[in-house]
Coordinates of C-alpha atoms in Angstrom, one line a residue:
X3 CA -93.7 43.2 -8.7
X4 CA -91.8 46.5 -9.3
X5 CA -90.6 47.1 -5.8
X6 CA -87.4 48.4 -4.0
X7 CA -86.6 46.6 -0.8
X8 CA -83.8 47.9 1.5
X9 CA -82.9 45.8 4.5
X10 CA -80.1 47.2 6.7
X11 CA -78.8 44.8 9.4
X12 CA -76.5 44.9 12.4
X13 CA -74.8 41.9 14.0
X14 CA -72.9 41.5 17.2
X15 CA -70.8 38.4 18.0
X16 CA -68.9 37.0 20.9
X17 CA -66.6 34.0 20.4
X18 CA -64.9 32.0 23.2
X19 CA -62.1 29.4 23.3
X20 CA -60.0 27.8 26.0
X21 CA -56.7 29.4 26.7
X22 CA -53.8 28.4 29.0
X23 CA -55.0 30.9 31.6
X24 CA -58.7 29.9 31.4
X25 CA -61.6 30.4 29.1
X26 CA -61.2 33.5 26.9
X27 CA -64.0 35.5 25.2
X28 CA -63.5 37.9 22.3
X29 CA -66.2 40.4 21.4
X30 CA -65.6 42.5 18.3
X31 CA -67.4 45.7 17.3
X32 CA -70.9 45.2 15.9
X33 CA -70.9 44.8 12.1
X34 CA -73.3 46.8 9.9
X35 CA -74.4 45.5 6.6
X36 CA -77.4 45.5 4.4
X37 CA -79.3 44.0 1.4
X38 CA -81.0 45.7 -1.5
X39 CA -83.6 44.2 -3.9
X40 CA -85.0 46.0 -6.9
X41 CA -87.6 44.6 -9.2
X42 CA -86.5 46.2 -12.4
X43 CA -89.3 44.5 -14.3
X44 CA -91.8 41.7 -13.5
X45 CA -89.2 39.2 -14.8
X46 CA -85.9 40.8 -13.9
X47 CA -84.5 41.4 -10.4
X48 CA -81.4 43.2 -9.0
X49 CA -79.9 42.1 -5.7
X50 CA -77.0 43.6 -3.8
X51 CA -75.5 43.0 -0.4
X52 CA -72.7 44.7 1.6
X53 CA -70.9 43.1 4.5
X54 CA -73.5 40.3 4.8
X55 CA -73.7 38.0 7.9
X56 CA -75.2 34.5 7.6
X57 CA -74.8 33.4 11.2
X58 CA -78.5 32.4 11.4
X59 CA -78.1 29.9 8.5
X60 CA -78.3 26.2 9.5
X61 CA -75.0 24.5 9.8
X62 CA -74.0 21.9 7.3
X63 CA -75.0 18.3 8.0
X64 CA -72.1 15.9 8.3
X65 CA -71.3 13.7 5.4
X66 CA -69.4 10.4 5.0
X67 CA -66.8 10.1 2.3
X68 CA -66.8 6.7 0.6
X69 CA -63.9 7.6 -1.8
X70 CA -61.2 10.0 -0.7
X71 CA -60.7 10.9 -4.4
X72 CA -64.2 12.3 -4.5
X73 CA -64.9 15.8 -3.1
X74 CA -68.0 16.2 -0.9
X75 CA -70.7 18.6 -2.1
X76 CA -72.4 20.9 0.4
X77 CA -75.5 22.7 -0.8
X78 CA -75.8 26.5 -0.7
X79 CA -78.0 27.7 2.2
X80 CA -77.3 31.5 2.4
X81 CA -80.4 33.5 1.4
X82 CA -78.6 36.0 -0.9
X83 CA -77.1 33.3 -3.0
X84 CA -80.2 31.0 -3.0
X85 CA -82.5 33.6 -4.6
X86 CA -82.5 32.8 -8.3
X87 CA -79.8 30.1 -8.0
X88 CA -81.6 27.8 -10.5
X89 CA -80.7 30.3 -13.3
X90 CA -77.0 29.5 -12.7
X91 CA -77.4 25.8 -13.2
X92 CA -75.1 24.1 -15.8
X93 CA -74.8 20.5 -16.9
X94 CA -71.6 20.3 -14.8
X95 CA -71.6 22.5 -11.8
X96 CA -69.6 25.5 -13.0
X97 CA -71.3 27.9 -10.5
X98 CA -70.9 26.8 -6.9
X99 CA -71.5 29.8 -4.8
X100 CA -70.0 28.2 -1.7
X101 CA -66.6 29.2 -3.3
X102 CA -67.5 32.7 -2.2
X103 CA -66.6 32.1 1.4
X104 CA -67.0 35.4 3.3
X105 CA -68.2 38.1 0.8
X106 CA -67.5 41.7 1.6
X107 CA -70.0 42.8 -1.1
X108 CA -71.9 41.2 -4.0
X109 CA -74.4 42.1 -6.7
X110 CA -76.6 39.9 -8.7
X111 CA -78.9 40.3 -11.7
X112 CA -81.4 37.4 -12.4
X113 CA -84.4 37.0 -14.5
X114 CA -85.5 37.1 -18.1
X115 CA -84.9 39.8 -20.7
X116 CA -85.4 39.8 -24.5
X117 CA -86.4 36.1 -24.4
X118 CA -83.2 35.1 -22.6
X119 CA -82.7 33.8 -19.0
X120 CA -79.9 35.9 -17.5
X121 CA -77.9 35.4 -14.3
X122 CA -75.0 37.7 -13.4
X123 CA -73.1 37.6 -10.1
X124 CA -70.1 39.7 -9.0
X125 CA -68.6 39.5 -5.6
X126 CA -65.6 40.6 -3.6
X127 CA -64.5 38.0 -1.0
X128 CA -62.6 38.7 2.3
X129 CA -58.8 38.8 2.4
X130 CA -58.8 36.1 5.0
X131 CA -59.7 33.5 2.3
X132 CA -57.1 34.8 -0.1
X133 CA -53.8 33.1 -0.9
X134 CA -52.1 36.5 -0.7
X135 CA -52.1 38.8 2.4
X136 CA -53.2 41.9 0.5
X137 CA -55.6 40.9 -2.3
X138 CA -59.4 40.4 -2.2
X139 CA -60.6 37.5 -4.4
X140 CA -63.0 39.0 -7.0
X141 CA -65.6 36.8 -8.7
X142 CA -67.5 37.5 -11.9
X143 CA -70.0 34.9 -13.2
X144 CA -72.3 35.1 -16.2
X145 CA -74.9 32.5 -17.2
X146 CA -77.3 33.0 -20.1
X147 CA -79.8 30.5 -21.7
X148 CA -82.2 30.9 -24.6
X149 CA -85.0 28.6 -25.7
X150 CA -84.7 26.9 -29.1
X151 CA -88.2 26.0 -30.2
X152 CA -90.6 24.6 -27.7
X153 CA -88.4 22.6 -25.3
X154 CA -84.8 22.8 -26.5
X155 CA -82.2 25.2 -25.1
X156 CA -78.8 26.8 -25.7
X157 CA -76.7 28.3 -23.0
X158 CA -73.3 30.0 -22.4
X159 CA -71.4 30.4 -19.1
X160 CA -68.4 32.5 -18.1
X161 CA -66.7 32.5 -14.7
X162 CA -63.7 34.5 -13.5
X163 CA -61.9 34.6 -10.2
X164 CA -59.1 37.1 -9.9
X165 CA -56.7 37.3 -7.0
X166 CA -53.9 39.9 -7.6
X167 CA -52.0 38.7 -10.7
X168 CA -53.4 35.2 -10.4
X169 CA -56.7 34.2 -12.1
X170 CA -58.9 31.3 -13.1
X171 CA -61.3 31.7 -16.0
X172 CA -63.8 29.2 -17.5
X173 CA -65.8 29.7 -20.6
X174 CA -68.1 27.4 -22.6
X175 CA -71.4 26.6 -24.1
X176 CA -74.0 23.9 -23.7
X177 CA -77.2 22.8 -25.4
X178 CA -80.2 20.5 -24.7
X179 CA -82.1 19.2 -27.7
X180 CA -85.5 17.5 -27.5
X181 CA -86.8 15.4 -30.4
X182 CA -89.3 12.7 -30.9
X183 CA -91.0 13.8 -27.6
X184 CA -89.0 11.3 -25.5
X185 CA -85.4 11.8 -26.7
X186 CA -83.0 14.4 -25.4
X187 CA -79.4 15.1 -26.4
X188 CA -77.2 17.3 -24.2
X189 CA -73.7 18.6 -24.9
X190 CA -71.3 20.9 -23.1
X191 CA -67.8 22.1 -23.8
X192 CA -65.7 24.2 -21.5
X193 CA -62.2 25.6 -21.5
X194 CA -60.3 26.8 -18.4
X195 CA -57.4 29.2 -18.2
X196 CA -55.5 29.4 -14.9
X197 CA -52.4 31.3 -13.8
X198 CA -50.7 30.8 -10.5
X199 CA -47.4 32.6 -10.2
X200 CA -45.2 31.5 -13.1
X201 CA -47.4 28.6 -13.9
X202 CA -50.1 28.8 -16.6
X203 CA -52.6 26.1 -17.5
X204 CA -55.2 25.7 -20.2
X205 CA -57.4 22.6 -20.4
X206 CA -60.9 21.3 -21.6
X207 CA -63.9 19.7 -20.0
X208 CA -66.6 18.1 -22.1
X209 CA -69.9 16.3 -21.6
X210 CA -72.4 14.3 -23.8
X211 CA -75.7 12.9 -22.5
X212 CA -78.4 11.0 -24.3
X213 CA -81.7 10.1 -22.6
X214 CA -84.8 8.2 -23.7
X215 CA -87.8 8.8 -21.4
X216 CA -90.4 6.3 -22.6
X217 CA -93.3 5.2 -20.6
X218 CA -92.1 1.6 -20.5
X219 CA -88.4 1.6 -21.7
X220 CA -85.9 4.2 -20.8
X221 CA -82.1 4.7 -21.1
X222 CA -79.6 7.2 -19.9
X223 CA -76.1 7.4 -21.5
X224 CA -73.4 9.8 -20.2
X225 CA -69.8 10.5 -21.2
X226 CA -67.8 13.2 -19.5
X227 CA -64.1 14.1 -19.5
X228 CA -62.1 16.5 -17.2
X229 CA -58.6 17.1 -18.2
X230 CA -56.1 16.9 -15.3
X231 CA -55.2 20.5 -15.9
X232 CA -58.8 21.8 -15.9
X233 CA -59.4 24.1 -12.9
X234 CA -62.5 25.8 -11.7
X235 CA -62.3 28.1 -8.7
X236 CA -66.0 29.1 -9.0
X237 CA -67.5 25.7 -9.7
X238 CA -67.5 22.1 -8.3
X239 CA -65.7 19.2 -9.8
X240 CA -66.2 16.0 -7.8
X241 CA -63.1 14.2 -9.2
X242 CA -60.8 16.0 -11.6
X243 CA -58.5 14.4 -14.1
X244 CA -60.8 11.6 -15.1
X245 CA -63.2 10.5 -17.9
X246 CA -66.5 8.8 -16.9
X247 CA -69.0 6.8 -18.8
X248 CA -72.3 5.5 -17.6
X249 CA -75.0 3.4 -19.5
X250 CA -78.4 2.8 -17.8
X251 CA -81.2 0.8 -19.2
X252 CA -84.5 0.6 -17.3
X253 CA -88.0 -0.7 -17.6
X254 CA -91.1 0.6 -16.0
X255 CA -93.8 -2.0 -15.3
X256 CA -97.2 -0.5 -14.3
X257 CA -99.5 -2.9 -12.3
X258 CA -103.2 -2.9 -11.9
X259 CA -104.5 0.1 -9.9
X260 CA -105.0 -0.9 -6.2
X261 CA -102.7 -3.9 -6.4
X262 CA -99.9 -4.4 -3.8
X263 CA -97.2 -3.4 -6.3
X264 CA -98.3 -0.3 -8.3
X265 CA -95.1 0.1 -10.3
X266 CA -91.8 -1.8 -10.7
X267 CA -88.7 -0.4 -12.2
X268 CA -85.7 -2.7 -12.8
X269 CA -82.5 -1.2 -14.3
X270 CA -79.0 -2.3 -15.2
X271 CA -76.1 0.2 -14.9
X272 CA -72.7 -0.1 -16.5
X273 CA -70.2 2.4 -15.3
X274 CA -66.5 3.1 -15.9
X275 CA -63.9 5.6 -14.8
X276 CA -60.6 6.2 -16.6
X277 CA -57.7 8.5 -15.9
X278 CA -58.2 11.2 -18.5
X279 CA -55.0 10.4 -20.5
X280 CA -55.8 6.6 -20.3
X281 CA -59.2 7.4 -21.9
X282 CA -57.7 9.6 -24.6
X283 CA -55.0 7.0 -25.5
X284 CA -57.5 4.0 -25.4
X285 CA -56.1 2.3 -22.3
X286 CA -58.2 0.3 -19.8
X287 CA -60.5 1.9 -17.3
X288 CA -59.5 2.2 -13.7
X289 CA -62.8 1.6 -11.9
X290 CA -65.6 -0.6 -13.3
X291 CA -69.1 -1.1 -12.0
X292 CA -72.0 -3.3 -13.0
X293 CA -75.2 -2.5 -10.9
X294 CA -78.4 -4.5 -10.9
X295 CA -81.2 -2.3 -9.4
X296 CA -84.9 -2.8 -8.7
X297 CA -87.3 -0.3 -7.2
X298 CA -91.0 -0.6 -6.6
X299 CA -93.8 1.7 -5.5
X300 CA -96.3 -0.2 -3.3
X301 CA -99.9 0.5 -2.5
X302 CA -100.3 3.7 -0.5
X303 CA -97.0 5.2 -1.6
X304 CA -94.5 2.9 0.2
X305 CA -91.2 2.5 -1.6
X306 CA -88.7 -0.4 -1.6
X307 CA -85.6 -1.1 -3.5
X308 CA -82.8 -3.6 -3.8
X309 CA -79.5 -3.7 -5.7
X310 CA -76.6 -6.0 -6.3
X311 CA -73.3 -4.2 -7.1
X312 CA -70.4 -5.9 -8.9
X313 CA -67.4 -3.6 -9.0
X314 CA -63.7 -3.6 -9.6
X315 CA -61.3 -0.8 -8.5
X316 CA -57.8 -0.3 -9.9
X317 CA -54.9 0.8 -7.8
X318 CA -54.5 4.6 -7.9
X319 CA -50.8 5.5 -7.7
X320 CA -51.5 9.2 -7.2
X321 CA -53.7 8.5 -4.1
X322 CA -51.0 6.5 -2.4
X323 CA -47.9 8.5 -3.6
X324 CA -47.2 9.4 0.1
X325 CA -47.4 5.9 1.4
X326 CA -44.5 3.6 2.4
X327 CA -44.0 0.4 4.3
X328 CA -41.8 0.0 7.4
X329 CA -39.3 -2.8 7.1
X330 CA -36.2 -3.9 9.1
X331 CA -33.1 -2.2 7.9
X332 CA -30.4 -4.1 6.2
X333 CA -28.3 -6.1 8.7
X334 CA -31.1 -6.1 11.2
X335 CA -30.2 -2.8 12.8
X336 CA -33.1 -0.3 13.0
X337 CA -35.9 0.3 10.6
X338 CA -36.1 1.4 7.0
X339 CA -38.9 2.3 4.4
X340 CA -39.8 0.9 1.1
X341 CA -42.4 2.2 -1.4
X342 CA -46.0 1.1 -1.0
X343 CA -47.2 -0.8 -4.0
X344 CA -50.8 -2.0 -3.6
X345 CA -52.7 -4.9 -5.2
X346 CA -53.4 -4.0 -8.9
X347 CA -57.1 -4.5 -8.6
X348 CA -59.7 -5.0 -5.9
X349 CA -63.1 -6.7 -6.6
X350 CA -66.2 -5.7 -4.8
X351 CA -69.5 -7.5 -4.3
X352 CA -72.1 -5.5 -2.4
X353 CA -75.9 -5.6 -1.7
X354 CA -78.3 -2.7 -1.1
X355 CA -81.7 -2.4 0.5
X356 CA -83.8 0.7 0.7
X357 CA -87.2 1.6 2.2
X358 CA -89.3 4.7 2.3
X359 CA -92.7 5.5 3.9
X360 CA -95.3 7.6 2.3
X361 CA -95.6 11.3 3.4
X362 CA -98.0 10.8 6.3
X363 CA -99.5 13.9 7.9
X364 CA -97.3 13.5 11.0
X365 CA -94.6 11.1 10.0
X366 CA -92.3 10.0 7.2
X367 CA -89.0 8.0 7.1
X368 CA -86.5 6.2 5.0
X369 CA -83.7 3.6 5.4
X370 CA -80.8 2.8 3.2
X371 CA -78.1 0.2 3.8
X372 CA -75.2 -1.4 2.0
X373 CA -73.2 -4.4 3.0
X374 CA -70.7 -6.8 1.4
X375 CA -67.1 -6.8 0.2
X376 CA -65.8 -3.4 -0.7
X377 CA -62.4 -1.6 -1.0
X378 CA -60.8 -0.4 2.3
X379 CA -59.2 2.8 1.1
X380 CA -57.3 3.2 4.3
X381 CA -55.0 0.2 3.5
X382 CA -56.0 -0.5 -0.1
X383 CA -57.3 -3.9 0.7
X384 CA -60.7 -5.7 0.4
X385 CA -62.9 -5.4 3.5
X386 CA -66.3 -6.0 4.8
X387 CA -68.4 -2.8 4.5
X388 CA -71.5 -1.8 6.4
X389 CA -73.2 1.5 5.6
X390 CA -76.6 2.7 7.0
X391 CA -78.5 5.9 6.6
X392 CA -81.7 6.2 8.7
X393 CA -83.9 9.3 8.4
X394 CA -87.0 10.1 10.4
X395 CA -89.3 13.1 10.2
X396 CA -91.9 13.5 12.9
X397 CA -94.5 16.3 12.9
X398 CA -96.7 15.8 16.0
X399 CA -98.4 19.2 15.7
X400 CA -98.6 22.0 13.2
X401 CA -96.0 23.9 15.2
X402 CA -93.4 21.2 16.0
X403 CA -91.2 19.4 13.6
X404 CA -88.4 16.9 14.5
X405 CA -85.9 15.5 12.0
X406 CA -83.5 12.8 13.0
X407 CA -80.8 11.1 10.9
X408 CA -78.2 8.4 11.7
X409 CA -75.3 7.5 9.4
X410 CA -72.9 4.7 9.9
X411 CA -70.0 3.6 7.7
X412 CA -67.5 0.9 8.8
X413 CA -64.9 -1.3 7.3
X414 CA -63.7 -4.6 8.8
X415 CA -60.7 -6.5 7.5
X416 CA -61.6 -9.7 5.8
X417 CA -58.4 -11.4 7.1
X418 CA -59.2 -11.3 10.8
X419 CA -62.5 -9.3 11.2
X420 CA -60.7 -6.5 13.0
X421 CA -62.1 -2.9 12.6
X422 CA -60.1 -0.8 10.1
X423 CA -62.3 2.3 10.3
X424 CA -65.7 3.5 11.4
X425 CA -67.6 6.8 11.3
X426 CA -71.0 7.4 13.0
X427 CA -73.0 10.6 12.6
X428 CA -76.3 11.0 14.5
X429 CA -78.0 14.3 13.9
X430 CA -81.2 15.8 15.5
X431 CA -83.0 19.0 14.4
X432 CA -86.0 20.4 16.3
X433 CA -88.0 23.3 14.9
X434 CA -90.8 24.9 16.9
X435 CA -93.1 27.7 15.6
X436 CA -94.2 29.1 19.0
X437 CA -96.4 31.7 17.3
X438 CA -96.6 33.3 13.9
X439 CA -93.6 35.6 14.6
X440 CA -91.6 33.5 17.0
X441 CA -89.5 30.5 15.8
X442 CA -87.0 28.3 17.6
X443 CA -84.5 25.9 16.1
X444 CA -82.2 23.4 17.9
X445 CA -79.6 21.2 16.2
X446 CA -77.3 18.7 17.7
X447 CA -74.8 16.6 15.7
X448 CA -72.2 14.1 16.9
X449 CA -69.5 13.0 14.6
X450 CA -67.4 10.0 15.8
X451 CA -64.6 8.8 13.6
X452 CA -62.0 6.1 14.4
X453 CA -59.3 4.4 12.3
X454 CA -57.1 1.6 13.4
X455 CA -53.3 1.6 13.0
X456 CA -52.7 0.8 9.4
X457 CA -50.8 -2.1 7.9
X458 CA -50.5 -3.7 4.5
X459 CA -53.4 -6.1 5.0
X460 CA -53.8 -9.2 2.7
X461 CA -50.2 -8.7 1.5
X462 CA -47.0 -8.2 3.6
X463 CA -48.7 -7.3 6.9
X464 CA -46.0 -4.6 7.3
X465 CA -46.8 -1.2 9.1
X466 CA -47.9 1.6 6.8
X467 CA -46.2 5.0 6.9
X468 CA -47.6 8.2 5.5
X469 CA -45.5 11.2 4.5
X470 CA -46.1 14.2 6.7
X471 CA -45.0 17.5 5.0
X472 CA -44.9 19.4 8.3
X473 CA -42.4 16.9 9.7
X474 CA -40.7 16.4 6.4
X475 CA -40.6 12.6 6.9
X476 CA -42.7 9.5 6.9
X477 CA -44.8 9.0 10.1
X478 CA -46.4 5.8 11.3
X479 CA -50.1 5.6 10.5
X480 CA -51.2 5.0 14.0
X481 CA -54.7 4.8 15.6
X482 CA -56.9 7.9 15.1
X483 CA -60.0 8.7 17.1
X484 CA -62.0 12.0 16.8
X485 CA -65.3 12.5 18.6
X486 CA -66.9 15.9 18.1
X487 CA -70.3 17.3 19.0
X488 CA -71.8 20.5 17.7
X489 CA -74.9 22.2 19.2
X490 CA -76.7 25.2 17.7
X491 CA -79.7 27.1 19.1
X492 CA -81.5 29.8 17.1
X493 CA -84.3 32.1 18.3
X494 CA -86.1 34.2 15.6
X495 CA -88.6 37.0 16.0
X496 CA -90.2 38.1 12.8
X497 CA -93.0 40.7 13.3
X498 CA -93.1 41.4 9.6
X499 CA -91.5 39.7 6.5
X500 CA -88.0 41.0 6.2
X501 CA -87.9 42.5 9.7
X502 CA -86.2 39.9 11.9
X503 CA -84.4 39.7 15.2
X504 CA -82.1 36.6 15.6
X505 CA -80.3 35.4 18.7
X506 CA -78.1 32.4 18.4
X507 CA -75.6 30.2 20.3
X508 CA -73.3 27.5 18.9
X509 CA -70.8 25.3 20.8
X510 CA -68.2 22.8 19.6
X511 CA -67.2 20.0 22.0
X512 CA -65.1 16.9 21.9
X513 CA -64.2 13.9 24.0
X514 CA -61.7 11.0 23.9
X515 CA -64.1 8.0 23.8
X516 CA -67.2 8.1 21.7
X517 CA -70.7 8.6 23.1
X518 CA -69.5 8.8 26.7
X519 CA -70.7 12.4 26.8
X520 CA -67.9 13.6 29.0
X521 CA -67.7 16.5 26.5
X522 CA -65.2 19.4 26.7
X523 CA -66.1 22.7 25.2
X524 CA -63.6 23.8 22.5
X525 CA -65.3 26.9 21.1
X526 CA -68.4 29.0 21.7
X527 CA -70.2 31.6 19.6
X528 CA -73.0 34.0 20.6
X529 CA -74.6 36.4 18.1
X530 CA -77.4 38.9 17.9
X531 CA -78.7 40.1 14.6
X532 CA -81.3 42.6 13.7
X533 CA -82.6 43.5 10.2
X534 CA -85.4 45.9 9.2
X535 CA -87.2 46.0 5.9
X536 CA -87.9 49.3 4.2
X537 CA -90.1 48.9 1.1
X538 CA -90.2 51.8 -1.3

């Protein structure tokens, strides 16, 4: 509706950390901020925020990185940026609001006007996240989309991040065309302009996608390319400097109603990744994947799946540019270093099983596991992988919800079965709606990571050194063990929508040996927040 909402808020925080003389707490002055929302029309809204605080937002769940070349994506959770975020969507993620780290102020216009979906965002970020001591990063983002006929669309996007004399700008267009009721074509072309000091870069990104969504037979073809000089400081690129092609063919078999198997969907995926210049000049792909997948929906809504993954990964010289091997010096006196040159190609053979329950009234869960022979990126050698992701949601009453997840990822050397690396992340979230206005949330997450001392497994057996820029020399890649626990508690009292009192506490702890729970506090944070809604 045509309303004007004004929500001033005040936040007080106290942070604590251990110091040589004992535990030290620092309390800053209360921060005052606020939010404004104006319904300009029934389809167009204006939002503004000044000095916002998002301390009540749930912390990010830990993620496991399979490939160090691939960036991890963390979804947006802050209320101001979530409102209308779907209007900023692009075929490649050129609007990733997590890039705005600690906004001082921001305005946003979202909705529909003159038959066009519009999304405009401008924000000023804090100096603490700037690469210069005096400049505030300034963001300007525009996304516009218009329907072409019944179900086709055309869109444009422009993003700009300015920081003093430095900038990053991206502009482009995309279209989605539907024909024959089941066929879609999608194209996107983008160009980035970046200036950092005396260096200027200009480079393209492109995408083409073709889908067939038939009742029985379907296919999905994808081809993308990201030039190595393409930059986006407002978006998300999982792996820059590559071209990627994927071809998926799938069947959908519908069984008799009431039978044990209600539908069965097998598919074959052929996937390849090239260095961008290798693709442009017609050279061989770096990573190649052939996946055979089968998924079924069983009677009652149960889901099961199985896959066989046949893969081949090529040696990435850029990833291991800082690696070297430790060898005896000439004459046998002391030690020396030689360049690390890995095996040209590693072949993988993995298996996957998945399982999901129906959404019962009080319970649901899922399990996903991978095992087999996979690349050990720590040493660039083939290893035995085991990955598990177990998820459980339990709702014993209408007021209580418990979500639990356990992730495990480990690599063992195929030469002797020793552990090369392992990461375990158990996470528990409890939410309790004590009454209509009172809500309580508790989150605990343990992240245990360990890596063995590295050596050139399957080849020379020599110790691996990694260049440390802080030391200015190669350093022995010794054993690493990090065990961290994070606990968060949030109390919320909301007598009316928009009027909320928050009280929260978060603590970070660690220990030397995993899951011994002789934890030592490393940081604390207390906060109180009050917001009050004025509706005009």
